[in-house]
Amino acid sequence: MLKIAVFVSGRGSNLKAILDAKSNNYLNIDVKALVSDKLSCLAVNIAKENNIPVYFVSSILENDEFILYDKLISIFEENAIDLIVLAGFLKKLPEIFVEKFDNKIINIHPALLPSFGGKGMYGMNVHRAVFESSSKISGATVHFVDRIYDNGKIIAQRAVDISDVNSPEEIAERVLKIEHELLPFVIKKIDENKVVNKNGRVVILN
Ligand code: GRF
């Protein structure tokens, strides 16, 4: 069973999609930890309702409710975490953390990378930029995390037609639906060891 940790900063609808996929027996996972940089957010409530251990992380010790990344590394090692899933986590991970879990951290981004990514490109900022560009398609991307924002190799993408939308909010709604399918799909493929590197490209085997 794949042992995972999910990182969040907000609403937690992707966390919920992962947990639903587990309840439906689509995913064979054990969510060992929920990590948040916010003391209170909807995602934290979802984790608590599901009896998932919650950790609040920060790069500096703000107060004793937070732990540092060093501590998180030991917790993950003790729990033999196989995969770290960033599902709406807004802080940049420290290099030491990214290096420690090389190829074990994935992120979901609400656009088709490498467009509309990078610093400041999160949440509605992304959908507004997509709307203003007059793009006719958008979508979701799941990629490995490296030291640069939204830069790691792409694992999977799904596109959606947005040629008829009237607002960035409509784009967000269409993309979110896709996210909720794409993220559990990628986690499943990783669990099945079907995400491999071939000729320098990340591919998903059938
Ligand atoms: C999602 O759109 C995700 O792609 C982005 O942040 C949002 C998080 O939404 N990285 P939620 O907290 O999972 O509802």
Short mmCIF file of C-alpha atoms in Angstrom, two decimals, residues 5 41 60 70-71:
data_model
loop_
_atom_site.label_atom_id
_atom_site.label_comp_id
_atom_site.label_asym_id
_atom_site.label_seq_id
_atom_site.Cartn_x
_atom_site.Cartn_y
_atom_site.Cartn_z
CA ALA A 5 1.58 12.66 2.58
CA CYS A 41 -8.25 25.87 6.43
CA ILE A 60 10.84 29.51 10.75
CA ASP A 70 13.87 19.03 9.32
CA LYS A 71 11.38 17.56 11.73
#
